[in-house]
CSV table of C-alpha atoms in Angstrom, one decimal:
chain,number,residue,atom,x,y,z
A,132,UNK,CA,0.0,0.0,0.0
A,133,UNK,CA,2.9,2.6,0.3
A,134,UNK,CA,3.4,4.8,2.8
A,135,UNK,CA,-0.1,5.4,4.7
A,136,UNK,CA,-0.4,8.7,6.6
A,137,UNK,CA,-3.2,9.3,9.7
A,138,UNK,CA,-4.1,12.9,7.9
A,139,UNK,CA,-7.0,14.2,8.4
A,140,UNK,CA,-9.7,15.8,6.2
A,141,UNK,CA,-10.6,19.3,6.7
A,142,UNK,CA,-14.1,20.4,6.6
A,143,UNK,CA,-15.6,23.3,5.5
A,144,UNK,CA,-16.9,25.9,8.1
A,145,UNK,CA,-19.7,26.4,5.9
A,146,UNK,CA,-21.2,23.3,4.8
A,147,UNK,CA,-19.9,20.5,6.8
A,148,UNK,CA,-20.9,18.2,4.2
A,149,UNK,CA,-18.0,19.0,2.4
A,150,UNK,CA,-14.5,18.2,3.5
A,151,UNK,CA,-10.7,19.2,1.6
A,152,UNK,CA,-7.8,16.8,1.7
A,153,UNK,CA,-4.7,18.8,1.5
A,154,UNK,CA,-2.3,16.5,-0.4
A,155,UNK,CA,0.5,19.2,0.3
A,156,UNK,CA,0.1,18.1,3.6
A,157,UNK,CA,1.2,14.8,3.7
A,158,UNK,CA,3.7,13.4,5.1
A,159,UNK,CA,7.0,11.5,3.4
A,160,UNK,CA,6.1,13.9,0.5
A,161,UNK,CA,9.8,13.0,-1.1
A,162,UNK,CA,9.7,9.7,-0.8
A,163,UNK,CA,9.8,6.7,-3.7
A,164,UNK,CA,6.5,5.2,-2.7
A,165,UNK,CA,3.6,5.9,-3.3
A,166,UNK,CA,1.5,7.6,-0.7
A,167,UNK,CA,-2.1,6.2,0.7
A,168,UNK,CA,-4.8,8.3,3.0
A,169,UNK,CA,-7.3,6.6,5.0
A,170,UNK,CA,-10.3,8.1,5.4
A,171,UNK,CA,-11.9,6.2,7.7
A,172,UNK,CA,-11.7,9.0,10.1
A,173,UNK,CA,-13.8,11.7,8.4
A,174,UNK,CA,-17.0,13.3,9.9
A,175,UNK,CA,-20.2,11.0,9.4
A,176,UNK,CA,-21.8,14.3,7.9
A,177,UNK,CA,-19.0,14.7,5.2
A,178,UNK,CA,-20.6,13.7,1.7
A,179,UNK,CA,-18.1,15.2,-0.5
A,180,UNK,CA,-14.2,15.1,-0.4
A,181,UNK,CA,-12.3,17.1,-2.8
A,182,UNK,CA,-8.8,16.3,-2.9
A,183,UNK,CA,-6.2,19.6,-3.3
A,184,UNK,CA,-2.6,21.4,-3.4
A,185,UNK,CA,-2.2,24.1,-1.4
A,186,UNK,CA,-0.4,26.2,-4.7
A,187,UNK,CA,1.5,28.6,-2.4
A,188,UNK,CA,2.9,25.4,-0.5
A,189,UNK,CA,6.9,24.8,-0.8
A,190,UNK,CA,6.4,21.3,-1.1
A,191,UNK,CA,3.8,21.6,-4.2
A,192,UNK,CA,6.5,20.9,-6.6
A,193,UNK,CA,7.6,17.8,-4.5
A,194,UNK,CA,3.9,16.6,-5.5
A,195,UNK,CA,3.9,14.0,-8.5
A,196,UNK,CA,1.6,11.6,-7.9
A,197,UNK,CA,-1.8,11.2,-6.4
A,198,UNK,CA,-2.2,9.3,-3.3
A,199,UNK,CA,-4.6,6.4,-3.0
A,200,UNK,CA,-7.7,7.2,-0.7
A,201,UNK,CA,-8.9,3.8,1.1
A,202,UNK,CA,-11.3,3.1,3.6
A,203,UNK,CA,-13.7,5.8,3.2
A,204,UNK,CA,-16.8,5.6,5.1
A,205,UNK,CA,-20.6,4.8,3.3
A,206,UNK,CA,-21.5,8.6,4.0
A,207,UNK,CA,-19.1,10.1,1.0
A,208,UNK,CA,-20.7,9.9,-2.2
A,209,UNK,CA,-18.7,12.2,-4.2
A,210,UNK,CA,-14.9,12.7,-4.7
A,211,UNK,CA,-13.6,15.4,-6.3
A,212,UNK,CA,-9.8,16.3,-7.6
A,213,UNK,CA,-9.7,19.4,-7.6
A,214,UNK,CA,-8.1,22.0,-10.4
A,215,UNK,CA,-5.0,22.9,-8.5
A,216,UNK,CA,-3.5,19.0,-9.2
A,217,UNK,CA,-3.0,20.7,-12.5
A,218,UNK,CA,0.6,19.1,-13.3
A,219,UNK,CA,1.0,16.0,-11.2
A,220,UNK,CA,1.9,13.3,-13.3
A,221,UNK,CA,0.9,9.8,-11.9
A,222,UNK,CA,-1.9,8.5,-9.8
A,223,UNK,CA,-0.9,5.6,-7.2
A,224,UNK,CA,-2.2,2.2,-7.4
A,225,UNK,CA,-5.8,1.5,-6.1
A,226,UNK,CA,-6.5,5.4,-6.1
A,227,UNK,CA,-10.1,5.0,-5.1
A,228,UNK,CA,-10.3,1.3,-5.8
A,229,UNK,CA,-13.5,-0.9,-3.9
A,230,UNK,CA,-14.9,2.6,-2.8
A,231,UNK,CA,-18.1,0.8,-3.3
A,232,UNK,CA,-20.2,3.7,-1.6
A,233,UNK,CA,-18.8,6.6,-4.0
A,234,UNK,CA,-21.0,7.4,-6.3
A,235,UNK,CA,-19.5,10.3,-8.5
A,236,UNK,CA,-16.0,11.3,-8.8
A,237,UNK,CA,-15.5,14.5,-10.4
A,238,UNK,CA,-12.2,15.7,-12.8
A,239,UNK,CA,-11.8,19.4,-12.5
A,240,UNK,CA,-10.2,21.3,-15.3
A,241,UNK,CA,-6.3,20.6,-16.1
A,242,UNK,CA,-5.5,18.1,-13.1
A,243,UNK,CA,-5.2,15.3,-15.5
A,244,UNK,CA,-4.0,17.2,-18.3
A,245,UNK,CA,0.2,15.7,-17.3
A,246,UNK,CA,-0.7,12.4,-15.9
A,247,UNK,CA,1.5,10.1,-17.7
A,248,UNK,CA,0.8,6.7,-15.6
A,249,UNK,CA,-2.6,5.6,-14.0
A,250,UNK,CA,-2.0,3.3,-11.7
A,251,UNK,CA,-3.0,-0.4,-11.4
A,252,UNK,CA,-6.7,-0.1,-10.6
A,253,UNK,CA,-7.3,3.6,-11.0
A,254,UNK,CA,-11.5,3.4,-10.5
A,255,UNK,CA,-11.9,-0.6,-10.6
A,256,UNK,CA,-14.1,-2.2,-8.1
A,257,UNK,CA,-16.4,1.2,-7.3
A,258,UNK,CA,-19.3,-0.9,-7.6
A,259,UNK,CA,-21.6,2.1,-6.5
A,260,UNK,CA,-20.0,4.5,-8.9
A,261,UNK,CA,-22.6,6.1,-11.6
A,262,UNK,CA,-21.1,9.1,-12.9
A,263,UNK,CA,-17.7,10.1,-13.5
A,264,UNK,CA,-16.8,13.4,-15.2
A,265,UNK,CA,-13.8,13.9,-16.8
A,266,UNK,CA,-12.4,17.4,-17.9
A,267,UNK,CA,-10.7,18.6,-21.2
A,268,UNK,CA,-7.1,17.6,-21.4
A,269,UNK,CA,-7.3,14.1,-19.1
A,270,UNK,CA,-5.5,11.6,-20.0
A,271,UNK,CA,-3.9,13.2,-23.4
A,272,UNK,CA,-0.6,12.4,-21.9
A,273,UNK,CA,-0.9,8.8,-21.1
A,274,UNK,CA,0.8,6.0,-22.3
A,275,UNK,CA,-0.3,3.2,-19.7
A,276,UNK,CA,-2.9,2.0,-17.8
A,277,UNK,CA,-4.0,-1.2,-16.1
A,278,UNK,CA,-7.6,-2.1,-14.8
A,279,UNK,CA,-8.3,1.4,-15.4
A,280,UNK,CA,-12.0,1.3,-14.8
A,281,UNK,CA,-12.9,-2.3,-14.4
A,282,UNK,CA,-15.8,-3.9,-12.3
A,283,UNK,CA,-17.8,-0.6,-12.1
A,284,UNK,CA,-21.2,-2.5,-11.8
A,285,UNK,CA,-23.4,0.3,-11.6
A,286,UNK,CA,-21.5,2.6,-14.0
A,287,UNK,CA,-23.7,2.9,-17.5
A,288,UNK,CA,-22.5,5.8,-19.8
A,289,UNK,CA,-19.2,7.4,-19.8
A,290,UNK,CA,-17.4,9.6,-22.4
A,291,UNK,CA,-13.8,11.2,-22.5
A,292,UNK,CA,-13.0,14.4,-23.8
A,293,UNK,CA,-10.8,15.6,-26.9
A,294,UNK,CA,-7.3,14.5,-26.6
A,295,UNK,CA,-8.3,11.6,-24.3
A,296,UNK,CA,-5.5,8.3,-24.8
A,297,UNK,CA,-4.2,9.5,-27.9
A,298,UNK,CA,-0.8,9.2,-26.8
A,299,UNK,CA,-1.6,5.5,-24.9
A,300,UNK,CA,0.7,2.9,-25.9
A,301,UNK,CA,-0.4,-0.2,-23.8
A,302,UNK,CA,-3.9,-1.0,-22.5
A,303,UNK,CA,-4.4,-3.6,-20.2
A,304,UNK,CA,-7.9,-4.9,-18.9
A,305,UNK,CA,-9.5,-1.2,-19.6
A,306,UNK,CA,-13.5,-1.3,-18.7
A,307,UNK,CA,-13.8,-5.3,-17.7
A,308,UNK,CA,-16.8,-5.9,-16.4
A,309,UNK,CA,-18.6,-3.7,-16.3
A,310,UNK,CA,-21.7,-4.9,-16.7
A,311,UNK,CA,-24.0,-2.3,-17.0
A,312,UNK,CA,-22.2,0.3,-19.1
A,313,UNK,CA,-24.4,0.6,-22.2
A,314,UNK,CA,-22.6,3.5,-24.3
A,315,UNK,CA,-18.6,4.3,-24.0
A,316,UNK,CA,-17.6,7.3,-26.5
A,317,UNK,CA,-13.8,8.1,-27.7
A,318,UNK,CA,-12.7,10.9,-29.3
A,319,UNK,CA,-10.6,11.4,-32.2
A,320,UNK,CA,-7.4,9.8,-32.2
A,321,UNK,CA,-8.2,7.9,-29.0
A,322,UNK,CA,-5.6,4.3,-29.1
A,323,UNK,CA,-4.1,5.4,-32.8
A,324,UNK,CA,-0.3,4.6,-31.0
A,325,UNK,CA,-1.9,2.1,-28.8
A,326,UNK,CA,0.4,-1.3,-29.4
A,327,UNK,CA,-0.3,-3.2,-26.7
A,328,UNK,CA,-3.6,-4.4,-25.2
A,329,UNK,CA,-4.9,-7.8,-23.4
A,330,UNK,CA,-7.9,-10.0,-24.4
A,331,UNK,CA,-9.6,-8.5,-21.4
A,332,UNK,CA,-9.9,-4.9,-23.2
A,333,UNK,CA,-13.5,-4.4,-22.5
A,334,UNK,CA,-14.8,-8.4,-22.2
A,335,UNK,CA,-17.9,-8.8,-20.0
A,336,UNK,CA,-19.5,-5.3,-21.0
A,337,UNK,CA,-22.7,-7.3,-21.6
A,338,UNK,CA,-25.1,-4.6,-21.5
A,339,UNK,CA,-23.1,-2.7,-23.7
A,340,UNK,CA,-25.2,-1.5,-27.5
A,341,UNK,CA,-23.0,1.8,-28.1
A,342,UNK,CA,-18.9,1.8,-28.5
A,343,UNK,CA,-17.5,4.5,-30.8
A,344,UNK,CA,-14.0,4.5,-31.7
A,345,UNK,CA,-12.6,7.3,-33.5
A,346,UNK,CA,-10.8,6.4,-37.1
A,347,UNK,CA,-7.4,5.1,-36.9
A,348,UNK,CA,-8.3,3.4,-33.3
A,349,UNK,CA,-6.1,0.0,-32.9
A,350,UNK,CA,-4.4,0.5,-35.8
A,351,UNK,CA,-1.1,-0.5,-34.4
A,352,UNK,CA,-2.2,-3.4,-32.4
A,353,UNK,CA,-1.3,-7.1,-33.9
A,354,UNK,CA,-5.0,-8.4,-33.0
A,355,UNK,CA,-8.5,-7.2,-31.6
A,356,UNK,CA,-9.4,-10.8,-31.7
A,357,UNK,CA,-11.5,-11.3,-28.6
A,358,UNK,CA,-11.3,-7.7,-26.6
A,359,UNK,CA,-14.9,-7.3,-26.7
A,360,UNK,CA,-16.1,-11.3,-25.7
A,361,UNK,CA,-19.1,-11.3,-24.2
A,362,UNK,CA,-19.7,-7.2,-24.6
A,363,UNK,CA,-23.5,-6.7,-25.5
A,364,UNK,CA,-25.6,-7.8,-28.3
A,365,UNK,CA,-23.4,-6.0,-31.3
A,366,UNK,CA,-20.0,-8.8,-30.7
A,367,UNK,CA,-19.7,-10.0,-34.5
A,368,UNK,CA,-18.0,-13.5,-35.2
A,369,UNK,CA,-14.8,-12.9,-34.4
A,370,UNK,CA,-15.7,-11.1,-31.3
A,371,UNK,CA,-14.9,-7.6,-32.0
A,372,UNK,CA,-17.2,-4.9,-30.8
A,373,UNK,CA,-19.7,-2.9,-33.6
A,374,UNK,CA,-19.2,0.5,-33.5
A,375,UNK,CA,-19.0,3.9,-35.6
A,376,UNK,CA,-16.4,3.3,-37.2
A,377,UNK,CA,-16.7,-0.3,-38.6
């Protein structure tokens, strides 16, 4: 798990069902692993947490990566990174994995927008999870993820914004399972240097009936044999998923 830390979230004075962690104030900020915050001690009337860097800290540009947030309690239903994460360029492993009481988790403008590597599990297992808004620029400087957003059971449309994975060169178990996502939308030049990607790309999306891939999508990968088996009604013969651009 890294290096946990006993920090606590701060709520606001004005609507305590809102609480900030202050990422700049964690602890072992300079160190090689990969930090982890429980929140098991937040307020029983905190619904929201936003996650944040203090920008007139010292230690802001000791901050590179996003800490994993376990153990929150059933009360927060919304997580939020906030604008000021604008530049940090990797999220730890499990970063809100098995939250299964969050139900939205909000990407304010830029925070994404350097974020090289997601790590392993980045959303997966956030079984209560039903909206997730990302903003312009996520992900357009990418080039890995693994079980980026698998499991989400509740989870049924999602979209990415303009620039989204267009710089992604391996893909490994993306959306498994999730079993009630019905319509996923890429935009153009989503996976068009992606060169590596498993036979668990998006398998077990059985509700699915809407995928579009821009032009271009996959075409540096060996095979799509099988990356969509058993997603929805629309699998042809050879198991790769309908879309737009077929």
């Amino acid at each position: 798990m890294g290096n946990s830390t006993s920090a606590t979230a701060v709520m606001d004075p004005e609507d305590l069902s809102k609480a900030t962690l202050w990422i700049d104030k964690l602890a072992n900020l300079g160190s090689k692993r990969h930090q982890s915050f429980s929140g098991s001690m937040i307020h029983p009337c905190v619904s929201t947490l936003t996650l944040k860097i203090d920008s007139s800290s010292s230690s802001k540009s000791k901050i590179r990566t996003l800490p994993q947030v376990v153990l929150l309690p059933e009360n927060v239903k919304t997580v939020v990174v906030h604008s000021s994460c604008r530049g940090v360029e990797r999220i730890a492993p499990g970063f809100l994995e098995n939250c299964t009481s969050v139900e939205q988790v909000i990407f304010e403008d830029g925070c994404l927008d350097m974020m090289q590597f997601v790590g392993f599990s980045f959303l997966s297992g956030c079984t209560g999870l039903t909206s997730v808004l990302f903003s312009e620029g996520c992900f357009k400087n990418t080039v890995s993820v693994d079980r980026f957003m698998c499991g989400l059971s509740s989870l049924e449309t999602v979209s990415f914004p303009e620039g989204s994975f267009g710089k992604l060169g391996q893909a490994f178990d993306f959306m498994k399972n999730c079993t009630k996502l019905r319509s996923v939308s890429f935009p153009a030049g989503a996976f068009s240097e992606l060169v590596f990607i498993n036979l668990s790309f998006m398998a077990g999306c059985s509700s699915l009936i809407r995928l579009d891939f821009p032009a271009g999508a996959f075409s540096n990968v060996d095979t799509t044999h099988g990356i969509f088996h058993q997603a929805g009604e629309a699998d042809d013969d050879d198991g790769k998923k309908k879309s737009s651009t077929d």
